[in-house]
Every structure is written in structure tokens, then in C-alpha cells.
Amino acid sequence: MERFVLFPGRHHLLTRFQAGYLRELAAPTDEDGRTVVWAVTSANHQNTKRNPVGYDRRQAAIERFSVQEGLRSLVVPVFDTAHTDRFAEVTLKSVESVLGRTLTPHDTVVACSTPEVAAMYAELGFAIAGVEAERDPVPDRPWDVLLRLATGDPTWRELAHPATLDVFDRYRLGEQVAQVVNDPVVGEEGGLTTTRDYRTYAEAFEASAERKWDLVRRHVRPGRIVDVGCGAGAVLALADREPALRESDLIGVEVARHLFEECMHRKAQGWFTNPNVYFYCRNVLGGAVFAPRSVDTTLTFALTHEIWSYGQRMDSLRRFVQAIYDHTVPGGVWINSDVSGPDNRDLRVRLALQGAAGGPLVDLGDLTREEIAAHVEGLPTRARLDRFAADFHFPLPFDARPDGTVDIALGDAMEFLTHKDYPDNWLSEAHEQFCGLEFADWKALLTDVGFEVDAASHSWRNDWIVEHRLAPVAALSDQDGTPLPWPDTHVLLVARRPLNT
């Protein structure tokens, strides 16, 4: 009877301890030895804090490990699933679907050092080999060794198996792991926030893609074209249809794993006719993505306010602008379209809002996204201001007046008014400041870094938002009660790197 060791885990890093343990566990006794079945979990994840190394590199290290240690191994990818008490069954079914055989307690021992996971297999009748958990003191687990690498502790190399060292060195994975694990912005699952519904965002990107492309297409310089924060790739798909760009490279960079995976899926499904379409799952704030002076056109849509909001405001934004400048060829262009603060955003204004102020605020801590959306949707606009001021991650001071209006800075008024209609992603949007910079601030920043600001650059007002979201429920006036027009809400920046730089 063929016998097996089932070894479930993420297996980002293999250790010398594991080598000795598995040699002993799988060694032949009075029968043939055991085949080690490596069930590599989260196999569809990479470039996230929880899963920094891609499955292909993990599999390469396992295969090399097995050859060096004389182990007969089979490697099975197990895609990530939501938390479930049936994790052991899910993993066993994945093994069965790949290998065409069912592992049973009669022929398989499970090697697992995580008590909660081991208990699931034990309930199914499997014998458990505890790996690190069997030793006292407990040896460094693979994840602990990986964290040593991320913190710059050179002793990780003494604990890691030579197979891991070889693959990490050849593919420079050490730098990647350190960058991803230490990223201050991106969360464990490869996104900016866990409260965001990426399906909603992808749908919004699709709906606005043609408008965005029409806004910028005449400024695009052929060659190497990069869309940073490309979402699900909708704008690049429109660029792909441009005859003038048929010889160009089209490159998308997306930090959110969910959207990056959709880009890769669409490429596989034939969305793009240009053979030179590439996607990268990267956080541009983590370091340079492209070589200096290598990009002809950089596109960013609705991105820079996120860098401002999730980073360290101007410090992070300046680093980003500098990175764009550095990778732009002389004569190349950066085209940035985003929300923007109004001119004179510190001006004190009176804001009249539909409805009355709310009572005591509801604690949103235990509510689901759907419940939060329903709660916010049910608030009149004036009460929604109180809710937003409490949830917003930036100061939003205002004074209520006896006549029901509020005394507030123009920038803060527009901050609320441009956020208030996103109940589906309320807490996610509350992380983001739309009005941190006005047009004059942008021009000063770009010029200071070294860009030339093209005359096509301008701030503008989205009149659809005014007509459908602002005017029906709000009104602006000055301190004397004189009505004020709605200010600009967006900015288009066309910045060129001078030819002589």
C-alpha cells in the first residue's frame, strides 16, 4: 500500500529543521517510504503581507528541496478560501482533484504544527505529526524565519533550507518579501483597506473608462504607456484599440490583488489584441517599479488622493511624484486626473443641508458593510454630515447655526458633499481625503519636482455631480447669506519632463 505524508501550509519558506523532520517521517521502515504531498495553501495569492511569495516560486523551492533531501514529493495548489471549519476537507478535496486519488487516515499522516488546523484533521481520523510543535523548545517556524528576513536579520539564512536560499537569491525574492511585509499602506490581503467592496469599484471603473480615455487620449505619447492604479484594466483596453498605439507597450500596475487578478483573467480571455500588454501587482510607494527614464506616458486616474490619504499626505505624494518623474523619459508625459479641493478652500462659508441634525450616533463597529450602507442611506443629508464628521479620518470641524445652516470651510464642505453618496463603501471612503490639494498646490508641487505643467492642465467642475447630488440637497452661501456657485471638483494635470533633463 502506498503511504503519504500530507503537509498543508503556505510554504513561503522552507527550513533546515523541516528537512530533518520530513526525512525521518517519510523514511522507509519495514515498508516503502512515504510520499510527501505538499498542499500549498493560498496558492492564488502573492504580493500580500500574508502571502508575499507566488505559488510558482514556492513550488520551485519545494521541488529543489525534495531532490536535495531524497524525498518523493507531489505538490498541489490549494486556492484561498474564506475562513471555514471545513478547511481540512477542502484541502483534501483539492488534493483529490489534482492527484486523482483520495488520501485517507489508513494511508496518510498529516504533518501540521498549527493546533487549530491539526485538530480539524484529527476529527477526520488522521494521525498528526506535530513538526515544530513536537519539539521543546519550539524551533523557529517558517513564518518566523521569513519575518527575520523582512526585518533585515541575517540569521534567517542559517535557518532557511538551501533550496529556499537558492530560489530566493536567484529571483531576488528577499527584497520583494521585505518590501511587501514592511509596506505601511497595503493590508494583509493586498489592498488599501479591508472595508472596500472591490466589485463595486470595478463596476465604477468600467462605467467611467470611456470618459476618462476621451479626457486624456490626445495627450498620450506612444511608446511605453503605464497606467498606475489601472483597476480592472478598462482604460488600457481602450488604449489597445487605438491604431496610433499599436506598437506601444501597455502596462498596468495595480496594488489591489482582487483587481490585479481580474486584469490577468481578462488578458487570458483575449480582451487585448496588442501582444505587449503586461500587468504588475505592486505598490508604487514601496519603491521604484520601472527603470529611470524608461516610460513615455504615465496615466493615473483617481489615484493620487489615495496616496495622500493612506500615506503621509504631502510626504508620500511628493515621493510618488518624484518616482513618476524619475521613470519618465525626457519629453515624456504624466497625465493625472483626480478629485481636487476647491480654490480658496479655507474660505468660511454657510452650508444649508436637507433635513435635520441627527441624534446620538450609532456605533458602527459591529455592523456589516450592508448594514452600515442601509443605516447611512436612511439618514437625511444634515444628519449624514454628523455621521461623516465622526467617521472621517481627517479633522472636519464645523459650527451649527441657529437657522439650521452650518459654518464650515469651503474645502471641508466639499469634502463631505463629494463623499456623502458612497454608503456602500462608507468606511472605506472615510479613509480618503478628496480635497487635500487645490489646483495651485498641484502646480507648485509638479514644478518643484521638475515637471513642466502643460497649458492643457486645469481644474474643472463635474456638473453631473452638481445637478444630481449637490444642488437637490444642499446650498452654499457666504457669511452674509449671498449664494455662492458650486466650485471645481476635479483636476486634470498634464506634466511633461523637459527634454534637457
PDB file of N, CA, C and O in Angstrom, residues 213 220-223 225 239-240 242-250 274:
ATOM      1  N   TRP A 213     -10.766  58.021 -20.853  1.00  0.00           N
ATOM      2  CA  TRP A 213      -9.891  57.913 -22.017  1.00  0.00           C
ATOM      3  C   TRP A 213     -10.080  59.109 -22.955  1.00  0.00           C
ATOM      4  O   TRP A 213      -9.113  59.657 -23.492  1.00  0.00           O
ATOM      5  N   VAL A 220      -1.557  61.491 -24.849  1.00  0.00           N
ATOM      6  CA  VAL A 220      -0.752  60.279 -24.668  1.00  0.00           C
ATOM      7  C   VAL A 220       0.364  60.233 -25.698  1.00  0.00           C
ATOM      8  O   VAL A 220       0.136  60.414 -26.897  1.00  0.00           O
ATOM      9  N   ARG A 221       1.571  59.976 -25.240  1.00  0.00           N
ATOM     10  CA  ARG A 221       2.731  59.815 -26.123  1.00  0.00           C
ATOM     11  C   ARG A 221       2.949  58.323 -26.356  1.00  0.00           C
ATOM     12  O   ARG A 221       3.061  57.548 -25.402  1.00  0.00           O
ATOM     13  N   PRO A 222       3.013  57.868 -27.610  1.00  0.00           N
ATOM     14  CA  PRO A 222       3.238  56.436 -27.887  1.00  0.00           C
ATOM     15  C   PRO A 222       4.575  55.965 -27.317  1.00  0.00           C
ATOM     16  O   PRO A 222       5.482  56.753 -27.073  1.00  0.00           O
ATOM     17  N   GLY A 223       4.692  54.684 -27.153  1.00  0.00           N
ATOM     18  CA  GLY A 223       5.908  54.086 -26.607  1.00  0.00           C
ATOM     19  C   GLY A 223       5.558  53.166 -25.460  1.00  0.00           C
ATOM     20  O   GLY A 223       4.731  52.266 -25.603  1.00  0.00           O
ATOM     21  N   ILE A 225       3.621  52.842 -22.252  1.00  0.00           N
ATOM     22  CA  ILE A 225       2.490  53.522 -21.607  1.00  0.00           C
ATOM     23  C   ILE A 225       2.106  52.745 -20.367  1.00  0.00           C
ATOM     24  O   ILE A 225       1.801  51.551 -20.433  1.00  0.00           O
ATOM     25  N   ALA A 239      -7.088  51.959 -24.797  1.00  0.00           N
ATOM     26  CA  ALA A 239      -5.823  52.306 -25.443  1.00  0.00           C
ATOM     27  C   ALA A 239      -5.417  51.235 -26.445  1.00  0.00           C
ATOM     28  O   ALA A 239      -4.826  51.532 -27.494  1.00  0.00           O
ATOM     29  N   ASP A 240      -5.749  50.001 -26.129  1.00  0.00           N
ATOM     30  CA  ASP A 240      -5.419  48.871 -27.007  1.00  0.00           C
ATOM     31  C   ASP A 240      -6.091  49.001 -28.372  1.00  0.00           C
ATOM     32  O   ASP A 240      -5.606  48.468 -29.367  1.00  0.00           O
ATOM     33  N   GLU A 242      -6.541  51.822 -30.037  1.00  0.00           N
ATOM     34  CA  GLU A 242      -6.059  52.987 -30.766  1.00  0.00           C
ATOM     35  C   GLU A 242      -5.021  52.569 -31.813  1.00  0.00           C
ATOM     36  O   GLU A 242      -3.953  52.057 -31.459  1.00  0.00           O
ATOM     37  N   PRO A 243      -5.287  52.801 -33.094  1.00  0.00           N
ATOM     38  CA  PRO A 243      -4.306  52.428 -34.138  1.00  0.00           C
ATOM     39  C   PRO A 243      -2.945  53.082 -33.918  1.00  0.00           C
ATOM     40  O   PRO A 243      -1.906  52.462 -34.196  1.00  0.00           O
ATOM     41  N   ALA A 244      -2.928  54.318 -33.413  1.00  0.00           N
ATOM     42  CA  ALA A 244      -1.659  55.028 -33.222  1.00  0.00           C
ATOM     43  C   ALA A 244      -0.803  54.411 -32.125  1.00  0.00           C
ATOM     44  O   ALA A 244       0.391  54.709 -32.041  1.00  0.00           O
ATOM     45  N   LEU A 245      -1.406  53.557 -31.301  1.00  0.00           N
ATOM     46  CA  LEU A 245      -0.662  52.970 -30.174  1.00  0.00           C
ATOM     47  C   LEU A 245      -0.392  51.486 -30.390  1.00  0.00           C
ATOM     48  O   LEU A 245       0.009  50.791 -29.453  1.00  0.00           O
ATOM     49  N   ARG A 246      -0.592  50.985 -31.604  1.00  0.00           N
ATOM     50  CA  ARG A 246      -0.487  49.538 -31.822  1.00  0.00           C
ATOM     51  C   ARG A 246       0.928  49.015 -31.608  1.00  0.00           C
ATOM     52  O   ARG A 246       1.121  47.829 -31.341  1.00  0.00           O
ATOM     53  N   GLU A 247       1.947  49.884 -31.713  1.00  0.00           N
ATOM     54  CA  GLU A 247       3.318  49.448 -31.473  1.00  0.00           C
ATOM     55  C   GLU A 247       3.780  49.733 -30.052  1.00  0.00           C
ATOM     56  O   GLU A 247       4.937  49.471 -29.716  1.00  0.00           O
ATOM     57  N   SER A 248       2.890  50.260 -29.231  1.00  0.00           N
ATOM     58  CA  SER A 248       3.256  50.636 -27.865  1.00  0.00           C
ATOM     59  C   SER A 248       3.151  49.443 -26.918  1.00  0.00           C
ATOM     60  O   SER A 248       2.413  48.484 -27.177  1.00  0.00           O
ATOM     61  N   ASP A 249       3.894  49.508 -25.823  1.00  0.00           N
ATOM     62  CA  ASP A 249       3.709  48.582 -24.704  1.00  0.00           C
ATOM     63  C   ASP A 249       2.665  49.175 -23.773  1.00  0.00           C
ATOM     64  O   ASP A 249       2.752  50.359 -23.405  1.00  0.00           O
ATOM     65  N   LEU A 250       1.693  48.379 -23.390  1.00  0.00           N
ATOM     66  CA  LEU A 250       0.638  48.820 -22.476  1.00  0.00           C
ATOM     67  C   LEU A 250       0.805  48.069 -21.163  1.00  0.00           C
ATOM     68  O   LEU A 250       0.723  46.837 -21.133  1.00  0.00           O
ATOM     69  N   ASN A 274      -3.168  43.726 -28.584  1.00  0.00           N
ATOM     70  CA  ASN A 274      -1.739  44.032 -28.536  1.00  0.00           C
ATOM     71  C   ASN A 274      -1.034  42.931 -27.747  1.00  0.00           C
ATOM     72  O   ASN A 274      -1.391  42.662 -26.602  1.00  0.00           O
TER      73      ASN A 274
END
